[in-house]
Amino acid sequence: MATVTAQDYLKDAKWVKRLSASFPLLDSNKDGLVSRDDWLLWVENFKKLAPTVSESKLAKLHQATLKYTAALGLTEGVEINKDQYLQVMAALCVVDHEKVKKGEVPVFSEYTGAWYDCIDTDGDGLVSEEEFAVVLKSGNFPESTAKAVFAKLDTNKNGKLE
């Protein structure tokens, strides 16, 4: 099996387009740079939009966000532009790919798992379109994006993410 490299991701036009589209949404102050604070702002916005989520789940999400951004090299005071963002995301994909091969939990999975636990506000183990829309709204994604992303993720078309 060939080793996956960051360059493999960066040569994938579809991957680059998808990640490039997310960059301006992460850039909360629209200065052309993203930082750890931009990711943490998403968490803070979510707390306001989903007040019924437990403090323990929110604390886990906060810690997972800190771990995820640290894996991207985004420690306190560090800011990166879109090209740097693509580079660090590609590098993290390689690291996570290697973790999967070793049977370890990828950093991205820990991060998205913490989000999933918070998004599932009714505790049924599933995420509805309405629950999903709250997290994207907290990240300043347009409602149309939330609907399109949900439709793509809902592979069995039952109206829930499992």
PDB file of C-alpha atoms in Angstrom:
ATOM      1  CA  MET A   1       0.000   0.000   0.000  1.00  0.00           C
ATOM      2  CA  ALA A   2       1.449   3.370  -1.029  1.00  0.00           C
ATOM      3  CA  THR A   3       2.055   6.029   1.577  1.00  0.00           C
ATOM      4  CA  VAL A   4      -0.307   8.990   1.369  1.00  0.00           C
ATOM      5  CA  THR A   5       1.406  12.390   1.418  1.00  0.00           C
ATOM      6  CA  ALA A   6       0.226  15.941   1.968  1.00  0.00           C
ATOM      7  CA  GLN A   7       1.013  16.580  -1.691  1.00  0.00           C
ATOM      8  CA  ASP A   8      -1.489  13.891  -2.672  1.00  0.00           C
ATOM      9  CA  TYR A   9      -4.225  15.886  -0.955  1.00  0.00           C
ATOM     10  CA  LEU A  10      -2.993  19.190  -2.347  1.00  0.00           C
ATOM     11  CA  LYS A  11      -3.034  17.759  -5.899  1.00  0.00           C
ATOM     12  CA  ASP A  12      -6.668  16.678  -5.489  1.00  0.00           C
ATOM     13  CA  ALA A  13      -8.610  19.573  -7.041  1.00  0.00           C
ATOM     14  CA  LYS A  14     -11.887  18.501  -5.430  1.00  0.00           C
ATOM     15  CA  TRP A  15     -10.302  18.358  -1.944  1.00  0.00           C
ATOM     16  CA  VAL A  16      -8.622  21.748  -2.416  1.00  0.00           C
ATOM     17  CA  LYS A  17     -11.871  23.309  -3.668  1.00  0.00           C
ATOM     18  CA  ARG A  18     -13.847  21.945  -0.712  1.00  0.00           C
ATOM     19  CA  LEU A  19     -11.307  23.122   1.871  1.00  0.00           C
ATOM     20  CA  SER A  20     -10.848  26.475   0.139  1.00  0.00           C
ATOM     21  CA  ALA A  21     -14.598  27.050   0.359  1.00  0.00           C
ATOM     22  CA  SER A  22     -14.543  26.484   4.123  1.00  0.00           C
ATOM     23  CA  PHE A  23     -11.731  28.956   4.792  1.00  0.00           C
ATOM     24  CA  PRO A  24     -13.749  32.193   4.493  1.00  0.00           C
ATOM     25  CA  LEU A  25     -16.417  30.707   6.749  1.00  0.00           C
ATOM     26  CA  LEU A  26     -13.824  30.006   9.436  1.00  0.00           C
ATOM     27  CA  ASP A  27     -12.354  33.500   9.108  1.00  0.00           C
ATOM     28  CA  SER A  28     -14.738  35.148  11.547  1.00  0.00           C
ATOM     29  CA  ASN A  29     -13.325  38.687  11.294  1.00  0.00           C
ATOM     30  CA  LYS A  30     -12.728  38.461   7.516  1.00  0.00           C
ATOM     31  CA  ASP A  31      -9.060  39.494   7.744  1.00  0.00           C
ATOM     32  CA  GLY A  32      -7.844  36.685   5.453  1.00  0.00           C
ATOM     33  CA  LEU A  33      -6.422  34.732   8.394  1.00  0.00           C
ATOM     34  CA  VAL A  34      -7.727  32.030  10.697  1.00  0.00           C
ATOM     35  CA  SER A  35      -6.613  31.320  14.234  1.00  0.00           C
ATOM     36  CA  ARG A  36      -7.492  29.100  17.135  1.00  0.00           C
ATOM     37  CA  ASP A  37      -9.787  31.903  18.279  1.00  0.00           C
ATOM     38  CA  ASP A  38     -11.860  31.539  15.084  1.00  0.00           C
ATOM     39  CA  TRP A  39     -12.523  27.865  15.932  1.00  0.00           C
ATOM     40  CA  LEU A  40     -13.246  28.696  19.559  1.00  0.00           C
ATOM     41  CA  LEU A  41     -15.666  31.420  18.483  1.00  0.00           C
ATOM     42  CA  TRP A  42     -17.626  28.737  16.610  1.00  0.00           C
ATOM     43  CA  VAL A  43     -17.898  26.801  19.891  1.00  0.00           C
ATOM     44  CA  GLU A  44     -18.965  29.943  21.786  1.00  0.00           C
ATOM     45  CA  ASN A  45     -21.606  30.756  19.161  1.00  0.00           C
ATOM     46  CA  PHE A  46     -22.884  27.184  19.408  1.00  0.00           C
ATOM     47  CA  LYS A  47     -23.243  27.497  23.191  1.00  0.00           C
ATOM     48  CA  LYS A  48     -25.533  30.488  22.654  1.00  0.00           C
ATOM     49  CA  LEU A  49     -27.621  28.756  20.001  1.00  0.00           C
ATOM     50  CA  ALA A  50     -27.942  25.461  21.886  1.00  0.00           C
ATOM     51  CA  PRO A  51     -28.390  26.391  25.546  1.00  0.00           C
ATOM     52  CA  THR A  52     -29.650  22.942  26.559  1.00  0.00           C
ATOM     53  CA  VAL A  53     -26.329  21.211  25.832  1.00  0.00           C
ATOM     54  CA  SER A  54     -24.676  20.106  29.071  1.00  0.00           C
ATOM     55  CA  GLU A  55     -21.617  21.877  30.412  1.00  0.00           C
ATOM     56  CA  SER A  56     -19.680  18.600  30.387  1.00  0.00           C
ATOM     57  CA  LYS A  57     -20.341  18.074  26.673  1.00  0.00           C
ATOM     58  CA  LEU A  58     -19.413  21.691  25.944  1.00  0.00           C
ATOM     59  CA  ALA A  59     -16.208  21.325  27.962  1.00  0.00           C
ATOM     60  CA  LYS A  60     -15.341  18.186  25.977  1.00  0.00           C
ATOM     61  CA  LEU A  61     -15.991  20.099  22.742  1.00  0.00           C
ATOM     62  CA  HIS A  62     -13.803  22.980  23.916  1.00  0.00           C
ATOM     63  CA  GLN A  63     -10.952  20.566  24.751  1.00  0.00           C
ATOM     64  CA  ALA A  64     -11.349  18.691  21.453  1.00  0.00           C
ATOM     65  CA  THR A  65     -11.225  22.013  19.609  1.00  0.00           C
ATOM     66  CA  LEU A  66      -8.017  22.984  21.412  1.00  0.00           C
ATOM     67  CA  LYS A  67      -6.472  19.595  20.561  1.00  0.00           C
ATOM     68  CA  TYR A  68      -7.587  19.819  16.933  1.00  0.00           C
ATOM     69  CA  THR A  69      -6.301  23.347  16.438  1.00  0.00           C
ATOM     70  CA  ALA A  70      -3.012  22.448  18.174  1.00  0.00           C
ATOM     71  CA  ALA A  71      -2.640  19.553  15.707  1.00  0.00           C
ATOM     72  CA  LEU A  72      -2.982  22.172  12.967  1.00  0.00           C
ATOM     73  CA  GLY A  73      -0.264  24.273  14.619  1.00  0.00           C
ATOM     74  CA  LEU A  74      -2.785  26.883  15.698  1.00  0.00           C
ATOM     75  CA  THR A  75      -1.703  27.688  19.198  1.00  0.00           C
ATOM     76  CA  GLU A  76      -2.454  30.967  20.945  1.00  0.00           C
ATOM     77  CA  GLY A  77      -1.568  33.951  18.751  1.00  0.00           C
ATOM     78  CA  VAL A  78      -0.828  31.938  15.585  1.00  0.00           C
ATOM     79  CA  GLU A  79      -2.739  32.930  12.443  1.00  0.00           C
ATOM     80  CA  ILE A  80      -2.592  31.327   9.019  1.00  0.00           C
ATOM     81  CA  ASN A  81      -3.725  32.349   5.545  1.00  0.00           C
ATOM     82  CA  LYS A  82      -5.665  30.158   3.118  1.00  0.00           C
ATOM     83  CA  ASP A  83      -2.579  28.580   1.520  1.00  0.00           C
ATOM     84  CA  GLN A  84      -1.151  27.734   4.936  1.00  0.00           C
ATOM     85  CA  TYR A  85      -4.556  26.383   5.976  1.00  0.00           C
ATOM     86  CA  LEU A  86      -4.559  23.994   3.014  1.00  0.00           C
ATOM     87  CA  GLN A  87      -1.015  22.876   3.888  1.00  0.00           C
ATOM     88  CA  VAL A  88      -1.752  22.172   7.559  1.00  0.00           C
ATOM     89  CA  MET A  89      -5.042  20.443   6.753  1.00  0.00           C
ATOM     90  CA  ALA A  90      -3.249  18.199   4.243  1.00  0.00           C
ATOM     91  CA  ALA A  91      -0.551  17.427   6.821  1.00  0.00           C
ATOM     92  CA  LEU A  92      -3.181  16.552   9.438  1.00  0.00           C
ATOM     93  CA  CYS A  93      -4.932  14.267   6.948  1.00  0.00           C
ATOM     94  CA  VAL A  94      -1.655  12.362   6.550  1.00  0.00           C
ATOM     95  CA  VAL A  95      -1.184  12.090  10.322  1.00  0.00           C
ATOM     96  CA  ASP A  96      -4.770  10.942  10.775  1.00  0.00           C
ATOM     97  CA  HIS A  97      -4.420   8.447   7.921  1.00  0.00           C
ATOM     98  CA  GLU A  98      -1.421   6.930   9.704  1.00  0.00           C
ATOM     99  CA  LYS A  99      -3.353   6.806  12.990  1.00  0.00           C
ATOM    100  CA  VAL A 100      -6.137   4.856  11.286  1.00  0.00           C
ATOM    101  CA  LYS A 101      -3.594   2.379   9.887  1.00  0.00           C
ATOM    102  CA  LYS A 102      -2.309   1.836  13.448  1.00  0.00           C
ATOM    103  CA  GLY A 103      -5.813   1.387  14.838  1.00  0.00           C
ATOM    104  CA  GLU A 104      -5.688   4.726  16.681  1.00  0.00           C
ATOM    105  CA  VAL A 105      -8.407   7.390  16.771  1.00  0.00           C
ATOM    106  CA  PRO A 106      -7.667  10.255  14.365  1.00  0.00           C
ATOM    107  CA  VAL A 107      -7.638  13.786  15.798  1.00  0.00           C
ATOM    108  CA  PHE A 108     -10.323  14.818  13.324  1.00  0.00           C
ATOM    109  CA  SER A 109     -12.571  11.987  14.532  1.00  0.00           C
ATOM    110  CA  GLU A 110     -12.151  13.088  18.150  1.00  0.00           C
ATOM    111  CA  TYR A 111     -13.064  16.631  17.140  1.00  0.00           C
ATOM    112  CA  THR A 112     -16.093  15.677  15.061  1.00  0.00           C
ATOM    113  CA  GLY A 113     -17.188  13.176  17.723  1.00  0.00           C
ATOM    114  CA  ALA A 114     -17.265  15.942  20.337  1.00  0.00           C
ATOM    115  CA  TRP A 115     -19.368  18.042  17.967  1.00  0.00           C
ATOM    116  CA  TYR A 116     -21.716  15.107  17.323  1.00  0.00           C
ATOM    117  CA  ASP A 117     -22.269  14.625  21.053  1.00  0.00           C
ATOM    118  CA  CYS A 118     -23.236  18.300  21.374  1.00  0.00           C
ATOM    119  CA  ILE A 119     -25.322  18.497  18.225  1.00  0.00           C
ATOM    120  CA  ASP A 120     -27.536  15.579  19.256  1.00  0.00           C
ATOM    121  CA  THR A 121     -29.489  17.826  21.618  1.00  0.00           C
ATOM    122  CA  ASP A 122     -32.421  15.444  22.090  1.00  0.00           C
ATOM    123  CA  GLY A 123     -30.086  12.569  23.005  1.00  0.00           C
ATOM    124  CA  ASP A 124     -31.553  10.043  20.586  1.00  0.00           C
ATOM    125  CA  GLY A 125     -28.142   9.147  19.150  1.00  0.00           C
ATOM    126  CA  LEU A 126     -29.105  10.675  15.820  1.00  0.00           C
ATOM    127  CA  VAL A 127     -28.686  14.161  14.378  1.00  0.00           C
ATOM    128  CA  SER A 128     -31.699  15.737  12.699  1.00  0.00           C
ATOM    129  CA  GLU A 129     -31.476  18.367  10.004  1.00  0.00           C
ATOM    130  CA  GLU A 130     -32.578  20.984  12.548  1.00  0.00           C
ATOM    131  CA  GLU A 131     -29.870  19.950  15.040  1.00  0.00           C
ATOM    132  CA  PHE A 132     -27.267  19.966  12.264  1.00  0.00           C
ATOM    133  CA  ALA A 133     -28.346  23.412  11.069  1.00  0.00           C
ATOM    134  CA  VAL A 134     -27.602  24.914  14.513  1.00  0.00           C
ATOM    135  CA  VAL A 135     -23.946  23.914  14.397  1.00  0.00           C
ATOM    136  CA  LEU A 136     -23.484  25.281  10.901  1.00  0.00           C
ATOM    137  CA  LYS A 137     -25.299  28.483  11.820  1.00  0.00           C
ATOM    138  CA  SER A 138     -22.921  28.902  14.758  1.00  0.00           C
ATOM    139  CA  GLY A 139     -20.067  28.677  12.249  1.00  0.00           C
ATOM    140  CA  ASN A 140     -21.633  31.347  10.032  1.00  0.00           C
ATOM    141  CA  PHE A 141     -22.449  28.925   7.254  1.00  0.00           C
ATOM    142  CA  PRO A 142     -25.426  29.966   5.110  1.00  0.00           C
ATOM    143  CA  GLU A 143     -28.656  28.016   5.628  1.00  0.00           C
ATOM    144  CA  SER A 144     -28.444  26.750   2.049  1.00  0.00           C
ATOM    145  CA  THR A 145     -25.054  25.218   2.838  1.00  0.00           C
ATOM    146  CA  ALA A 146     -26.465  23.475   5.910  1.00  0.00           C
ATOM    147  CA  LYS A 147     -29.245  21.942   3.827  1.00  0.00           C
ATOM    148  CA  ALA A 148     -26.862  20.854   1.056  1.00  0.00           C
ATOM    149  CA  VAL A 149     -24.298  19.357   3.437  1.00  0.00           C
ATOM    150  CA  PHE A 150     -26.979  17.547   5.434  1.00  0.00           C
ATOM    151  CA  ALA A 151     -28.486  16.089   2.260  1.00  0.00           C
ATOM    152  CA  LYS A 152     -25.062  14.798   1.224  1.00  0.00           C
ATOM    153  CA  LEU A 153     -24.325  13.296   4.655  1.00  0.00           C
ATOM    154  CA  ASP A 154     -27.769  11.682   4.972  1.00  0.00           C
ATOM    155  CA  THR A 155     -26.792   8.795   2.738  1.00  0.00           C
ATOM    156  CA  ASN A 156     -29.807   6.612   3.540  1.00  0.00           C
ATOM    157  CA  LYS A 157     -32.189   9.597   3.187  1.00  0.00           C
ATOM    158  CA  ASN A 158     -33.984   8.962   6.483  1.00  0.00           C
ATOM    159  CA  GLY A 159     -33.665  12.573   7.652  1.00  0.00           C
ATOM    160  CA  LYS A 160     -31.139  11.688  10.365  1.00  0.00           C
ATOM    161  CA  LEU A 161     -27.366  11.370  10.632  1.00  0.00           C
ATOM    162  CA  GLU A 162     -26.254   8.246  12.475  1.00  0.00           C
TER     163      GLU A 162
END
